[in-house]
Amino acid sequence: MSSSSFGFSSYARPIVVFGRDGQVGKEFQIYLGGLNASVVFLGRSDCDLSSELSITETLNKYQPQVIINAAAYTAVDKAETQPELAFAINAKAPTLMARYIANVPYGILVHYSTDYVFGDNKQSAYFETDTAGPVEKLSVYGQSKLAGEQGIEEVFNSAKNYWDSIHQEQLSRYFILRTSWVFGEGGNFIRTMLRLAAERDQLNVVADQVGVPTSAQWLAEVGMQMARSHAESGIYHAVPDGETSWHDLAVFAIETAATCGEGIEFKPENIHPITAVEYPLPAKRPYNSRLNNKKLKNALSRIAFTGKYPHWRDQVERYVREHVEQSLKS
Ligand SMILES: NC(=O)c1ccc[n+]([C@@H]2O[C@H](COP(=O)([O-])OP(=O)(O)OC[C@H]3O[C@@H](n4cnc5c(N)ncnc54)[C@H](OP(=O)(O)O)[C@@H]3O)[C@@H](O)[C@H]2O)c1
């Protein structure tokens, strides 16, 4: 896609991407790196998102037109003992970004959030209109991400009242893309399963938690599609079609790797289903991580999204194939 069709090349102010070195951030580097748009990719050494001063200085320095926040405190278990840090990075930092961009005419904030904002108060897929929480049922990570969503929404709601009276067409917008079970260039469940399948004879994998595996590459693509769209501000559930359990995802990934030359001896029947209770972890994980993607699908169809809306199986298959090809080369 050319930079002109992208619609950002005419802006004097740059696109600033936080979280350059994360799974989603790396995909933004690939996706935006080749475009003729003005983009700044920032990592932890450029801006410490736990520091208000560092964030303010960075925003004043680059004066972005578009902020992509792909950064987060994602160490879910560690967050249980580091709540202040998790809240600083996951709640305070995106709120400060919102405060900045809400005052920029035509400004855009793309922020990523998570299924962990839901506390198993529903059996079926969550809609964006479902109430998040209850907070007491969420992990610290989930609480901090929810506080980040709320911080962004509060800032934009109050800015809207101000801008409404001036230039409504200049109103800045935000997109909170809630996603789940992300895999990309970094540590993730699929990579762990492929490694363990090469090392062990038997695996026990949780089978009573259900969600939607989501490609980091696709998340970056969707983030930019939304940023260049005229879609309404708000929360969108950004997951592919379908759903699965961790157990079935492990079976699918290992079977796929075996069919594309990984030389895996491991038999998928040796992946034993267990319950989450049998695999205790410091932070509570949702049993139900299903996110309904209808709102995003509608928005993408209105902006002529070039790709076919994906199913998680296609994304995982492609990812495993690429992963195997890379490891065979090295
Ligand atoms: N991973 C998942 O399964 C999952 C599921 C649902 C939602 N999400 C959400 O999706 C988004 C992207 O996730 P991801 O998997 O790409 O995350 P990730 O790979 O863990 O990357 C997070 C990035 O944030 C950066 N970061 C953390 N603390 C920072 C700080 N104090 N200052 C500056 N940068 C800091 C990290 O920097 P370093 O590289 O220096 O550590 C890292 O590059 C996040 O909002 C996450 O909450 C993820």
Tab-separated table of N, CA and C and ligand atoms in Angstrom, residues 18-26 42-45 47-51 69-75 85 89-90 111-116 141 145 177-188 214 216 219 246, ligand 1:
chain	number	residue	atom	x	y	z
A	18	PHE	N	4.518	3.506	20.339
A	18	PHE	CA	5.123	3.062	21.595
A	18	PHE	C	5.096	1.529	21.626
A	19	GLY	N	6.122	0.930	22.219
A	19	GLY	CA	6.159	-0.540	22.317
A	19	GLY	C	6.801	-1.172	21.104
A	20	ARG	N	7.741	-0.448	20.515
A	20	ARG	CA	8.450	-0.880	19.300
A	20	ARG	C	8.931	-2.321	19.344
A	21	ASP	N	9.400	-2.761	20.528
A	21	ASP	CA	10.069	-4.071	20.596
A	21	ASP	C	9.164	-5.212	21.050
A	22	GLY	N	7.887	-4.943	21.209
A	22	GLY	CA	6.955	-6.008	21.602
A	22	GLY	C	6.451	-6.765	20.376
A	23	GLN	N	5.624	-7.777	20.624
A	23	GLN	CA	5.113	-8.598	19.510
A	23	GLN	C	4.350	-7.746	18.489
A	24	VAL	N	3.431	-6.930	18.978
A	24	VAL	CA	2.635	-6.097	18.068
A	24	VAL	C	3.489	-4.943	17.528
A	25	GLY	N	4.313	-4.364	18.404
A	25	GLY	CA	5.178	-3.249	17.992
A	25	GLY	C	6.111	-3.635	16.847
A	26	LYS	N	6.652	-4.833	16.900
A	26	LYS	CA	7.558	-5.285	15.825
A	26	LYS	C	6.819	-5.363	14.496
A	42	LEU	N	9.239	3.947	19.178
A	42	LEU	CA	9.894	4.169	20.465
A	42	LEU	C	9.914	2.902	21.325
A	43	GLY	N	11.079	2.626	21.893
A	43	GLY	CA	11.224	1.519	22.833
A	43	GLY	C	11.408	2.054	24.245
A	44	ARG	N	11.617	1.141	25.158
A	44	ARG	CA	11.746	1.499	26.566
A	44	ARG	C	12.871	2.507	26.814
A	45	SER	N	13.991	2.378	26.050
A	45	SER	CA	15.126	3.281	26.286
A	45	SER	C	14.832	4.699	25.774
A	47	CYS	N	11.594	6.063	25.833
A	47	CYS	CA	10.560	6.636	26.694
A	47	CYS	C	10.133	5.582	27.707
A	48	ASP	N	10.309	5.899	28.986
A	48	ASP	CA	9.896	4.975	30.042
A	48	ASP	C	8.438	5.265	30.390
A	49	LEU	N	7.581	4.353	30.060
A	49	LEU	CA	6.146	4.594	30.234
A	49	LEU	C	5.688	4.523	31.682
A	50	SER	N	6.607	4.203	32.598
A	50	SER	CA	6.227	4.268	34.008
A	50	SER	C	6.497	5.659	34.568
A	51	SER	N	7.056	6.544	33.731
A	51	SER	CA	7.402	7.891	34.191
A	51	SER	C	6.570	8.948	33.462
A	69	ASN	N	-0.341	2.900	20.699
A	69	ASN	CA	0.220	2.370	21.943
A	69	ASN	C	0.176	0.844	21.933
A	70	ALA	N	1.303	0.263	21.486
A	70	ALA	CA	1.425	-1.205	21.477
A	70	ALA	C	2.215	-1.668	22.694
A	71	ALA	N	2.568	-0.727	23.576
A	71	ALA	CA	3.331	-1.081	24.780
A	71	ALA	C	2.382	-1.428	25.914
A	72	ALA	N	2.852	-2.258	26.811
A	72	ALA	CA	2.061	-2.579	28.012
A	72	ALA	C	2.936	-3.346	28.985
A	73	TYR	N	2.507	-3.339	30.235
A	73	TYR	CA	3.102	-4.240	31.229
A	73	TYR	C	2.340	-5.552	31.050
A	74	THR	N	2.964	-6.533	30.402
A	74	THR	CA	2.241	-7.764	30.030
A	74	THR	C	2.647	-8.983	30.870
A	75	ALA	N	3.509	-8.765	31.868
A	75	ALA	CA	3.914	-9.896	32.727
A	75	ALA	C	2.780	-10.151	33.730
A	85	LEU	N	3.455	-0.504	39.382
A	85	LEU	CA	4.115	-0.424	38.076
A	85	LEU	C	3.132	-0.783	36.955
A	89	ILE	N	2.000	1.840	33.894
A	89	ILE	CA	2.229	1.596	32.458
A	89	ILE	C	0.914	1.331	31.717
A	90	ASN	N	0.015	0.605	32.355
A	90	ASN	CA	-1.212	0.181	31.647
A	90	ASN	C	-2.384	1.132	31.809
A	111	HIS	N	-5.028	2.090	20.768
A	111	HIS	CA	-4.541	1.474	22.004
A	111	HIS	C	-5.025	0.026	22.042
A	112	TYR	N	-4.168	-0.871	22.539
A	112	TYR	CA	-4.546	-2.289	22.610
A	112	TYR	C	-4.938	-2.664	24.036
A	113	SER	N	-5.989	-3.440	24.144
A	113	SER	CA	-6.397	-3.926	25.453
A	113	SER	C	-6.684	-5.424	25.370
A	114	THR	N	-7.376	-5.954	26.340
A	114	THR	CA	-7.338	-7.398	26.547
A	114	THR	C	-8.650	-8.012	27.026
A	115	ASP	N	-8.789	-9.295	26.770
A	115	ASP	CA	-9.902	-10.100	27.300
A	115	ASP	C	-9.869	-10.171	28.832
A	116	TYR	N	-8.718	-9.884	29.445
A	116	TYR	CA	-8.593	-9.965	30.907
A	116	TYR	C	-9.417	-8.911	31.639
A	141	TYR	N	-3.286	-7.330	36.416
A	141	TYR	CA	-3.086	-6.952	35.007
A	141	TYR	C	-4.422	-6.526	34.384
A	145	LYS	N	-5.394	-2.831	32.960
A	145	LYS	CA	-5.767	-2.601	31.561
A	145	LYS	C	-7.161	-1.964	31.479
A	177	LEU	N	-8.517	-1.414	20.924
A	177	LEU	CA	-8.666	-2.722	20.282
A	177	LEU	C	-8.398	-3.810	21.318
A	178	ARG	N	-9.485	-4.403	21.791
A	178	ARG	CA	-9.335	-5.499	22.766
A	178	ARG	C	-9.042	-6.790	22.021
A	179	THR	N	-8.016	-7.485	22.468
A	179	THR	CA	-7.658	-8.709	21.780
A	179	THR	C	-7.304	-9.813	22.775
A	180	SER	N	-6.915	-10.991	22.259
A	180	SER	CA	-6.610	-12.111	23.166
A	180	SER	C	-5.577	-13.043	22.533
A	181	TRP	N	-4.854	-13.767	23.362
A	181	TRP	CA	-3.984	-14.882	22.972
A	181	TRP	C	-3.087	-14.512	21.774
A	182	VAL	N	-2.307	-13.440	21.947
A	182	VAL	CA	-1.515	-12.887	20.832
A	182	VAL	C	-0.260	-13.723	20.556
A	183	PHE	N	0.037	-13.924	19.280
A	183	PHE	CA	1.302	-14.585	18.912
A	183	PHE	C	1.983	-13.793	17.802
A	184	GLY	N	3.301	-13.624	17.961
A	184	GLY	CA	4.080	-12.891	16.968
A	184	GLY	C	5.543	-13.185	17.209
A	185	GLU	N	6.394	-12.169	16.960
A	185	GLU	CA	7.832	-12.336	17.173
A	185	GLU	C	8.154	-12.072	18.633
A	186	GLY	N	8.006	-13.084	19.450
A	186	GLY	CA	8.287	-12.937	20.874
A	186	GLY	C	7.833	-14.182	21.586
A	187	GLY	N	7.999	-14.189	22.897
A	187	GLY	CA	7.568	-15.347	23.659
A	187	GLY	C	6.051	-15.442	23.644
A	188	ASN	N	5.532	-16.591	23.302
A	188	ASN	CA	4.081	-16.783	23.329
A	188	ASN	C	3.767	-18.269	23.464
A	214	THR	N	-4.741	-14.813	18.272
A	214	THR	CA	-4.746	-13.643	17.371
A	214	THR	C	-3.326	-13.284	16.941
A	216	ALA	N	-0.243	-11.119	15.813
A	216	ALA	CA	0.249	-9.753	16.054
A	216	ALA	C	0.340	-8.984	14.739
A	219	LEU	N	-2.997	-7.705	13.945
A	219	LEU	CA	-3.385	-6.630	14.872
A	219	LEU	C	-2.795	-5.286	14.447
A	246	TRP	N	-6.828	-23.805	25.050
A	246	TRP	CA	-5.359	-23.881	25.003
A	246	TRP	C	-4.937	-25.272	24.543
B	1	LIG	N1	0.317	-11.022	24.502
B	1	LIG	C1	-0.975	-11.350	24.601
B	1	LIG	O1	-1.349	-12.536	24.606
B	1	LIG	C2	-2.026	-10.273	24.692
B	1	LIG	C3	-3.361	-10.645	24.865
B	1	LIG	C4	-4.340	-9.646	24.940
B	1	LIG	C5	-3.981	-8.318	24.809
B	1	LIG	N2	-2.678	-7.979	24.664
B	1	LIG	C6	-2.343	-6.559	24.581
B	1	LIG	O2	-1.777	-6.322	23.290
B	1	LIG	C7	-0.792	-5.292	23.376
B	1	LIG	C8	0.510	-5.764	22.765
B	1	LIG	O3	0.923	-6.954	23.448
B	1	LIG	P1	2.275	-7.698	23.076
B	1	LIG	O4	2.035	-9.158	23.199
B	1	LIG	O5	2.832	-7.128	21.797
B	1	LIG	O6	3.176	-7.234	24.305
B	1	LIG	P2	4.729	-7.471	24.542
B	1	LIG	O7	5.302	-8.318	23.465
B	1	LIG	O8	4.896	-7.886	25.954
B	1	LIG	O9	5.320	-6.009	24.345
B	1	LIG	C9	5.059	-4.999	25.267
B	1	LIG	C10	6.074	-3.901	25.030
B	1	LIG	O10	5.849	-2.896	26.009
B	1	LIG	C11	7.121	-2.415	26.402
B	1	LIG	N3	7.126	-1.843	27.742
B	1	LIG	C12	6.818	-2.453	28.906
B	1	LIG	N4	7.057	-1.628	29.931
B	1	LIG	C13	7.525	-0.470	29.402
B	1	LIG	C14	7.944	0.765	29.949
B	1	LIG	N5	7.967	1.010	31.275
B	1	LIG	N6	8.344	1.740	29.105
B	1	LIG	C15	8.359	1.525	27.782
B	1	LIG	N7	7.980	0.382	27.187
B	1	LIG	C16	7.569	-0.603	28.000
B	1	LIG	C17	8.031	-3.623	26.397
B	1	LIG	O11	9.346	-3.166	26.304
B	1	LIG	P3	10.606	-4.189	26.390
B	1	LIG	O12	10.620	-4.869	25.030
B	1	LIG	O13	11.751	-3.303	26.618
B	1	LIG	O14	10.312	-5.119	27.508
B	1	LIG	C18	7.528	-4.381	25.168
B	1	LIG	O15	8.266	-4.054	24.023
B	1	LIG	C19	-0.719	-4.905	24.856
B	1	LIG	O16	-1.549	-3.813	25.093
B	1	LIG	C20	-1.301	-6.110	25.583
B	1	LIG	O17	-1.874	-5.741	26.815
B	1	LIG	C21	-1.695	-8.927	24.585
